[in-house]
Short mmCIF file of C-alpha atoms and ligand atoms in Angstrom, two decimals:
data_model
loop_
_atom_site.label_atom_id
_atom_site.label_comp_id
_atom_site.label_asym_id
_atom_site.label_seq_id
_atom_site.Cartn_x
_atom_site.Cartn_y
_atom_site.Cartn_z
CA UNK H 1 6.65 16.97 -10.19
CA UNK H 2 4.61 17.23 -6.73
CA UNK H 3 4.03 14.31 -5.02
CA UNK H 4 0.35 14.51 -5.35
CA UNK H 5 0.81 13.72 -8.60
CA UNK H 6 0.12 10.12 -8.44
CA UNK H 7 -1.31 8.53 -11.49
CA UNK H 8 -1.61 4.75 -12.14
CA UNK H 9 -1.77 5.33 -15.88
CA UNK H 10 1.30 5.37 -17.49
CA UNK H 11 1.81 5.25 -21.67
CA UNK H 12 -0.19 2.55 -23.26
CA UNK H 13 0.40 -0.10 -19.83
CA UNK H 14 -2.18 -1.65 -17.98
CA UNK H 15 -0.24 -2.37 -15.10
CA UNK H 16 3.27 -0.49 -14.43
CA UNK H 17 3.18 2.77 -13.54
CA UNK H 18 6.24 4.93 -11.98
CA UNK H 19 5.32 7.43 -9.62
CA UNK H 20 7.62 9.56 -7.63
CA UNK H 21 7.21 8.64 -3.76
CA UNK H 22 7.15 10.49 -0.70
CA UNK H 23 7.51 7.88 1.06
CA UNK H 24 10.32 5.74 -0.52
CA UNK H 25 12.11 9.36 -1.84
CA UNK H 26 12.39 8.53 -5.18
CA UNK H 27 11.14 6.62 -7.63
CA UNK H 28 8.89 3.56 -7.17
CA UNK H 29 7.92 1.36 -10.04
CA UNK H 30 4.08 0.66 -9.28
CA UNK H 31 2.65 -2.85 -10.11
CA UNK H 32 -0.87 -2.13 -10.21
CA UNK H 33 -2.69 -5.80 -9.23
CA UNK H 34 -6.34 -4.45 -9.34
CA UNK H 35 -6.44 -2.55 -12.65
CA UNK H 36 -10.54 -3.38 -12.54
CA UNK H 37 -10.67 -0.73 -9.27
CA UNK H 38 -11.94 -3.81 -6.98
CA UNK H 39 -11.15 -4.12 -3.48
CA UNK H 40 -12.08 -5.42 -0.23
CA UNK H 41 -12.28 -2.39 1.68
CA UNK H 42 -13.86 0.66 1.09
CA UNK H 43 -12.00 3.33 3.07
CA UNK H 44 -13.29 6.27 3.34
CA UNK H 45 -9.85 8.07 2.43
CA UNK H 46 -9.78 6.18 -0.47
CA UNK H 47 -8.16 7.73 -3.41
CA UNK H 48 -8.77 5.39 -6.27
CA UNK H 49 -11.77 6.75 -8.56
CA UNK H 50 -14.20 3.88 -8.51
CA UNK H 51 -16.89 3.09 -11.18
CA UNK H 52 -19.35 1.96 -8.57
CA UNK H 53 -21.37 4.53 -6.07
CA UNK H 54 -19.26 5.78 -3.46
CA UNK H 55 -20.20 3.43 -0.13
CA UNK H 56 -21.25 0.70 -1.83
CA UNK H 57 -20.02 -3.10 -1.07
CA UNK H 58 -17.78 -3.44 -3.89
CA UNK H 59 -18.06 -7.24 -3.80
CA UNK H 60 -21.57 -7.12 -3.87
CA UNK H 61 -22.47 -5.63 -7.55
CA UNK H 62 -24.32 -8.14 -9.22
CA UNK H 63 -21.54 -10.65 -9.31
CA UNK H 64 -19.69 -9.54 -11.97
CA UNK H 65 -16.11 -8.77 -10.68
CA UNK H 66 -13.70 -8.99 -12.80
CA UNK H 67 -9.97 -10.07 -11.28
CA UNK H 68 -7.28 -9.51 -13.82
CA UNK H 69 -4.60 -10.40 -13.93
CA UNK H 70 -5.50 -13.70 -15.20
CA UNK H 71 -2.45 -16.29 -15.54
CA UNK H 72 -2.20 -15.44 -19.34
CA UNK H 73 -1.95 -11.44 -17.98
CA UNK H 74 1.57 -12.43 -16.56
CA UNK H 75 3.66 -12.03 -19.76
CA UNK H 76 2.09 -8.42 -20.41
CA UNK H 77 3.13 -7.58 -16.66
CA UNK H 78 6.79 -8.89 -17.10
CA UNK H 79 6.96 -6.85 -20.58
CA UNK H 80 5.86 -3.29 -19.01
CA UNK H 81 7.86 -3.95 -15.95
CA UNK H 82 10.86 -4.73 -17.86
CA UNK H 83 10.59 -2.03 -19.85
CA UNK H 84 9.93 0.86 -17.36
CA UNK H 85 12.62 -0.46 -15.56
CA UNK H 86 14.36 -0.03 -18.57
CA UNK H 87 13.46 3.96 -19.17
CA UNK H 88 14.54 4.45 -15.25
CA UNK H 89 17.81 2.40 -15.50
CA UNK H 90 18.75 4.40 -18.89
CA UNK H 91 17.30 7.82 -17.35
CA UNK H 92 15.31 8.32 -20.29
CA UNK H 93 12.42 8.74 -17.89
CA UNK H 94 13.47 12.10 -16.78
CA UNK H 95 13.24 13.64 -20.76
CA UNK H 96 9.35 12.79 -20.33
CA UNK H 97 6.67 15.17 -18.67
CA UNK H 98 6.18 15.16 -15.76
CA UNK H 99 9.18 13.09 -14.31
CA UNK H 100 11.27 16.30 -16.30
CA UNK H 101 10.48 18.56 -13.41
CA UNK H 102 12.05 15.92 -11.08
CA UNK H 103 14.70 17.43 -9.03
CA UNK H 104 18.58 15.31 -9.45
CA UNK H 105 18.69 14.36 -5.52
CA UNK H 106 15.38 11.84 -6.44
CA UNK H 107 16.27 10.65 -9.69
CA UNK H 108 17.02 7.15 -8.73
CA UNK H 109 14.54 4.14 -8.31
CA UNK H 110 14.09 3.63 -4.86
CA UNK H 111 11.62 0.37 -5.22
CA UNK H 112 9.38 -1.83 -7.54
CA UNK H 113 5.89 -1.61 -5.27
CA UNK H 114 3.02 -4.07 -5.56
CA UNK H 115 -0.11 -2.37 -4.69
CA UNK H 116 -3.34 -1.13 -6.46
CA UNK H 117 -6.44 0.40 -7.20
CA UNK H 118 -7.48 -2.64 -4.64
CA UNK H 119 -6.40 -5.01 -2.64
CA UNK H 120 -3.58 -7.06 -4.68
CA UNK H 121 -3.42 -10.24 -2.52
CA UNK H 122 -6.79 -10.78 -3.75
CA UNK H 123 -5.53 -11.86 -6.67
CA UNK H 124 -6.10 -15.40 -7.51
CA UNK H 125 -2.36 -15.77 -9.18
CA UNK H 126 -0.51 -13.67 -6.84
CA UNK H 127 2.45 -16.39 -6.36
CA UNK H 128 3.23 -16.81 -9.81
CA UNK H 129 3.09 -12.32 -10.49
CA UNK H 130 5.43 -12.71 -7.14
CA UNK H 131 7.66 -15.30 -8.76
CA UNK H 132 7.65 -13.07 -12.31
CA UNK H 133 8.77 -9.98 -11.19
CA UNK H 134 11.11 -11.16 -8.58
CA UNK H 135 12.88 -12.76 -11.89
CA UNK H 136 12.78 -9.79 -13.90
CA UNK H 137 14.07 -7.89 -11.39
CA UNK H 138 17.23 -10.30 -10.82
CA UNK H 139 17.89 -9.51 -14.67
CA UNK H 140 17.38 -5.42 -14.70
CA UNK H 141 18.12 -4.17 -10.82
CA UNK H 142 18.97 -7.41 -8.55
CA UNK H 143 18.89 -5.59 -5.21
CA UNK H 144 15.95 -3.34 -5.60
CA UNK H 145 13.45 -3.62 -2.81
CA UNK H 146 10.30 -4.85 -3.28
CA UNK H 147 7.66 -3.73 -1.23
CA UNK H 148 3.92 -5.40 -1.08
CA UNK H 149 1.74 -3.03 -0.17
CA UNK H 150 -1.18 -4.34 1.74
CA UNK H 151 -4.54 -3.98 3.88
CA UNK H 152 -3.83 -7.43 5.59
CA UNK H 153 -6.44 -8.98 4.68
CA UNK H 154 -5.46 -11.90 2.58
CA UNK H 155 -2.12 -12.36 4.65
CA UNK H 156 -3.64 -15.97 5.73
CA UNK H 157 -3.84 -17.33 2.33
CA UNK H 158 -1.75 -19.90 1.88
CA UNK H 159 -0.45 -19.14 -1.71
CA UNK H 160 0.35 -15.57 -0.22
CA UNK H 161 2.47 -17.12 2.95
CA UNK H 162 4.33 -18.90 0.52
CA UNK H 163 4.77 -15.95 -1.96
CA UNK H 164 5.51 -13.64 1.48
CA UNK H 165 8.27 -16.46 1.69
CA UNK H 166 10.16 -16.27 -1.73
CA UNK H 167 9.31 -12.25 -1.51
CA UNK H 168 11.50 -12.06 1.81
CA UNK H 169 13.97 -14.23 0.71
CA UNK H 170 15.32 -11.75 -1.91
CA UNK H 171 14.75 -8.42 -0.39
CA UNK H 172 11.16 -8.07 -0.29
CA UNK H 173 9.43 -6.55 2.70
CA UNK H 174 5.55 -6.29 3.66
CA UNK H 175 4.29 -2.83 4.33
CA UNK H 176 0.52 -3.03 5.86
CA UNK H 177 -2.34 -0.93 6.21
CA UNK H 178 -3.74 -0.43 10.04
CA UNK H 179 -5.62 2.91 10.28
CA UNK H 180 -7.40 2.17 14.13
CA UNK H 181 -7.08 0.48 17.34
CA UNK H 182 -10.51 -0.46 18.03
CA UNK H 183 -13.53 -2.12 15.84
CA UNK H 184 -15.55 1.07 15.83
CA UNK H 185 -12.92 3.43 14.03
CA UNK H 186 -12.07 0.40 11.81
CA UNK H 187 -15.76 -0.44 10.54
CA UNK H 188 -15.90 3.54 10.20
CA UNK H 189 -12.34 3.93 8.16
CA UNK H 190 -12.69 0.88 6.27
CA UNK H 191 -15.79 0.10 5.39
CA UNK H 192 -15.68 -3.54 4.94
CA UNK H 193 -17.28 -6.98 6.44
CA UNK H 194 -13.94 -7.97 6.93
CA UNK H 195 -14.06 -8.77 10.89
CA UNK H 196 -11.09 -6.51 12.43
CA UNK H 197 -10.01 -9.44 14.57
CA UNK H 198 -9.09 -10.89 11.23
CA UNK H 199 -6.93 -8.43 10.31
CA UNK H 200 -4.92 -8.00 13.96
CA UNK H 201 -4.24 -11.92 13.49
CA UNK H 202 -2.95 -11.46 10.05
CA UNK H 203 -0.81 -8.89 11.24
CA UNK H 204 0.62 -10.74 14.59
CA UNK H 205 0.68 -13.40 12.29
CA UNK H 206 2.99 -11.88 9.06
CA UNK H 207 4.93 -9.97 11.80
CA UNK H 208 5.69 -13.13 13.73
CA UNK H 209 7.32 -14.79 10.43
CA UNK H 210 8.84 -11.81 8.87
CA UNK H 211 9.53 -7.89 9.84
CA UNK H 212 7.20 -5.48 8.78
CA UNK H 213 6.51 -2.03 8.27
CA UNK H 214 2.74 -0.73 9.17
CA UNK H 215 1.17 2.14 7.42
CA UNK H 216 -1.46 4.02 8.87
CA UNK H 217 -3.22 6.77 7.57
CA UNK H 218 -5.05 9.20 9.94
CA UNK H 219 -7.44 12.16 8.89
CA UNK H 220 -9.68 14.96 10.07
CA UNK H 221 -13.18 13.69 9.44
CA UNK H 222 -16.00 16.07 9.53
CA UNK H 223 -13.34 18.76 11.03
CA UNK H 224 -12.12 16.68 13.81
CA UNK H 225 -8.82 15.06 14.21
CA UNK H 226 -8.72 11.55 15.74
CA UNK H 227 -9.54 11.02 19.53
CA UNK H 228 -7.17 10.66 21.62
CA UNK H 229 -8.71 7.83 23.35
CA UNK H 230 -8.80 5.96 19.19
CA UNK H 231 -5.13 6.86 19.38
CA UNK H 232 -4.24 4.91 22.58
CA UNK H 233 -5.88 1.81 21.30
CA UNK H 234 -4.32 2.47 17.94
CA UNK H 235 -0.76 2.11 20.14
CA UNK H 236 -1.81 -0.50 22.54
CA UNK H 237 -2.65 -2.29 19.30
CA UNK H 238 1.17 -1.85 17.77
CA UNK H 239 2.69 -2.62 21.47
CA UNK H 240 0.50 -5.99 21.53
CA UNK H 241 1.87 -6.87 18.07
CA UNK H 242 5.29 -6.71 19.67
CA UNK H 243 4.27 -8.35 22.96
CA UNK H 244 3.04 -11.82 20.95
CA UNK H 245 6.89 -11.28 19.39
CA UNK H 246 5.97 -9.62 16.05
CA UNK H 247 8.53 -7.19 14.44
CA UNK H 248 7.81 -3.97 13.27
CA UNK H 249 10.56 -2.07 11.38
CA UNK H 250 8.79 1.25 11.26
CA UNK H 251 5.74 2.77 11.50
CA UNK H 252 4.38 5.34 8.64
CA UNK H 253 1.92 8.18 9.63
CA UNK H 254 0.37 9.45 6.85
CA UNK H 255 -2.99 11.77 5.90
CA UNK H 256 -4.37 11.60 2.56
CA UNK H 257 -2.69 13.75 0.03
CA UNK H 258 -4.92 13.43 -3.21
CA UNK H 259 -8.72 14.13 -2.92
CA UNK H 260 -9.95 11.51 -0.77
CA UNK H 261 -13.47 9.26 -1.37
CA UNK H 262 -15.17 11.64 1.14
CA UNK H 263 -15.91 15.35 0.93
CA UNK H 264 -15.63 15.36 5.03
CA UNK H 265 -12.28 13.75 4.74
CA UNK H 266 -9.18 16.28 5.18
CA UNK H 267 -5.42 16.00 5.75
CA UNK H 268 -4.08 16.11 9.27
CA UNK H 269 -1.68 19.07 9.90
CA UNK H 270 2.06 18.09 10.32
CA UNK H 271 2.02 18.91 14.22
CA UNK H 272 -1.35 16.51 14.27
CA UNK H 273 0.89 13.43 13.07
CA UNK H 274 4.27 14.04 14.90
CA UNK H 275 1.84 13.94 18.05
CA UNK H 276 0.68 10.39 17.04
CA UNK H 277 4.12 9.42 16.06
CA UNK H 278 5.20 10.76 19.75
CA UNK H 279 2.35 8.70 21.22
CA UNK H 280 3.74 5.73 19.00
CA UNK H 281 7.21 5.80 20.31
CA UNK H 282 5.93 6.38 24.26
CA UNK H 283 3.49 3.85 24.17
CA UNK H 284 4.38 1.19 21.50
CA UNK H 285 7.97 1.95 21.63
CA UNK H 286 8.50 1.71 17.67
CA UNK H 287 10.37 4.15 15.65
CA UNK H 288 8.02 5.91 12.77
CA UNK H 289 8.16 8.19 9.99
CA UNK H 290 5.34 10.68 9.26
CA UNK H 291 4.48 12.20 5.59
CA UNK H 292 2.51 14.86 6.12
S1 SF4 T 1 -7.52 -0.82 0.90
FE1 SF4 T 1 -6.46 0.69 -0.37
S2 SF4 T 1 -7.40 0.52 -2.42
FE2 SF4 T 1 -8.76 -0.53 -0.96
S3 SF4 T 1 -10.27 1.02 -0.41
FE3 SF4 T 1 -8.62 1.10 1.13
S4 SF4 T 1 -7.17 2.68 0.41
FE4 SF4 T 1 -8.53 2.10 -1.34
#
């Protein structure tokens, strides 16, 4: 099973999905908090399969956004976590196409992950899906991880502080998206009227209170690999995290690995994001991981 194969559908749920992950080298259980494909951002790496026109404002489509899950959607997501935690506990996963083809070393669950076709601290009942799947975790696999995976931007919310909170006090951790250093190559990646200072507080912010791993995903657009001026902001940007006494447990360099929202968007090679995480380690002085 390649790890391009990365489908959010999974048997008759709506919202657990298990995928095998490069990045957590095994398998995660996915908690997908936007099944209704909304988000906040728009990046142009993107590879969710939207309803709407490629570049549009999602928010902006006649008003009618639809945020499941509602409060009443929390049973259904405790049922289909349970469960698939269930088929990966008992191994009965690996009888069923594709997870068959899965080689022994990474047949073992390596974290439940709270992501999305969107943004999933957008959610208007994130605490309580928090609080629900931190308890049926403590009843299937206690000390699994649990890993939010996030593009910042809702890290101020209250509700979301405190659910960051209960998350870190039972083995949770934050993993966040930051794909530039400067507001240019942000408004470019991300396409969103989120202002980037917002999102470099968040981050100080969330870093400041707990440790936290930062994703970043860097590409070739139109044929040409990231400047190497964007890249010394990008790490000046990391090193200033740590300077205002934010902790970053790793950095992850990635480059898309499924078709991507834009034609003119294509994977960096492997040498391309080793030199960013050098430039990361000189500069920032943070250890990182890259998955190319
Ligand atoms: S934040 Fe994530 S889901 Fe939203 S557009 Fe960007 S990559 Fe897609």
């Amino acid at each position: 099973m390649p790890y391009t194969q990365h489908s959010r559908s999974f048997q008759e749920n709506r919202y657990v999905y298990p995928v095998l992950s490069r990045r957590s080298k095994g398998i995660s259980v996915g908690i997908n908090l936007n099944p209704d494909k909304v988000c906040n951002f728009n990046c142009i790496y993107c590879q969710v399969e939207r309803n709407q026109e490629k570049g549009t404002d999602l928010f902006s489509l006649d008003g009618k956004i639809n945020l499941s899950p509602f409060p009443g959607d929390i049973p259904r997501i405790s049922r289909e976590l349970k469960e698939t935690l269930d088929l990966v506990k008992t191994g009965r996963i690996f009888s069923l196409p594709p997870f068959d083809k899965i080689p022994a070393k990474l047949r073992h669950l390596s974290d439940i992950a709270i992501s999305g076709d969107g943004e999933p601290t957008m959610v208007p009942c994130f605490y309580k899906v928090i609080e629900e799947i931190l308890k049926v975790r403590e009843g299937c696999y206690g000390d699994i991880k649990v890993v939010l995976i996030t593009n910042a931007s809702g890290l101020n919310r209250p509700k979301v502080q405190d659910a960051l909170d209960i998350l870190y006090q039972n083995n949770g951790e934050v993993w966040a998206k930051l794909d530039a250093g400067s507001d240019a190559c942000y408004r470019r990646t991300s396409r969103t009227r989120i202002p980037f200072g917002d999102i470099v507080r968040n981050l100080i912010a969330t870093a400041q209170r707990h440790p936290i791993v930062i994703q970043s995903c860097f590409n070739r657009i139109n044929n040409q690999p990231p400047q190497g001026e964007e890249i010394e902001h990008y790490c000046q940007l990391l090193k200033r995290l740590t300077v205002r006494g934010g902790r970053v447990r790793l950095v992850q360099i990635y480059t898309a690995a499924r078709p991507p929202a834009e034609d003119d968007v294509t994977p960096l090679s492997e040498d391309e994001l080793n030199f960013i995480a050098g430039k990361v380690q000189e500069i920032a002085s943070l250890p990182s991981e890259t998955y190319p």
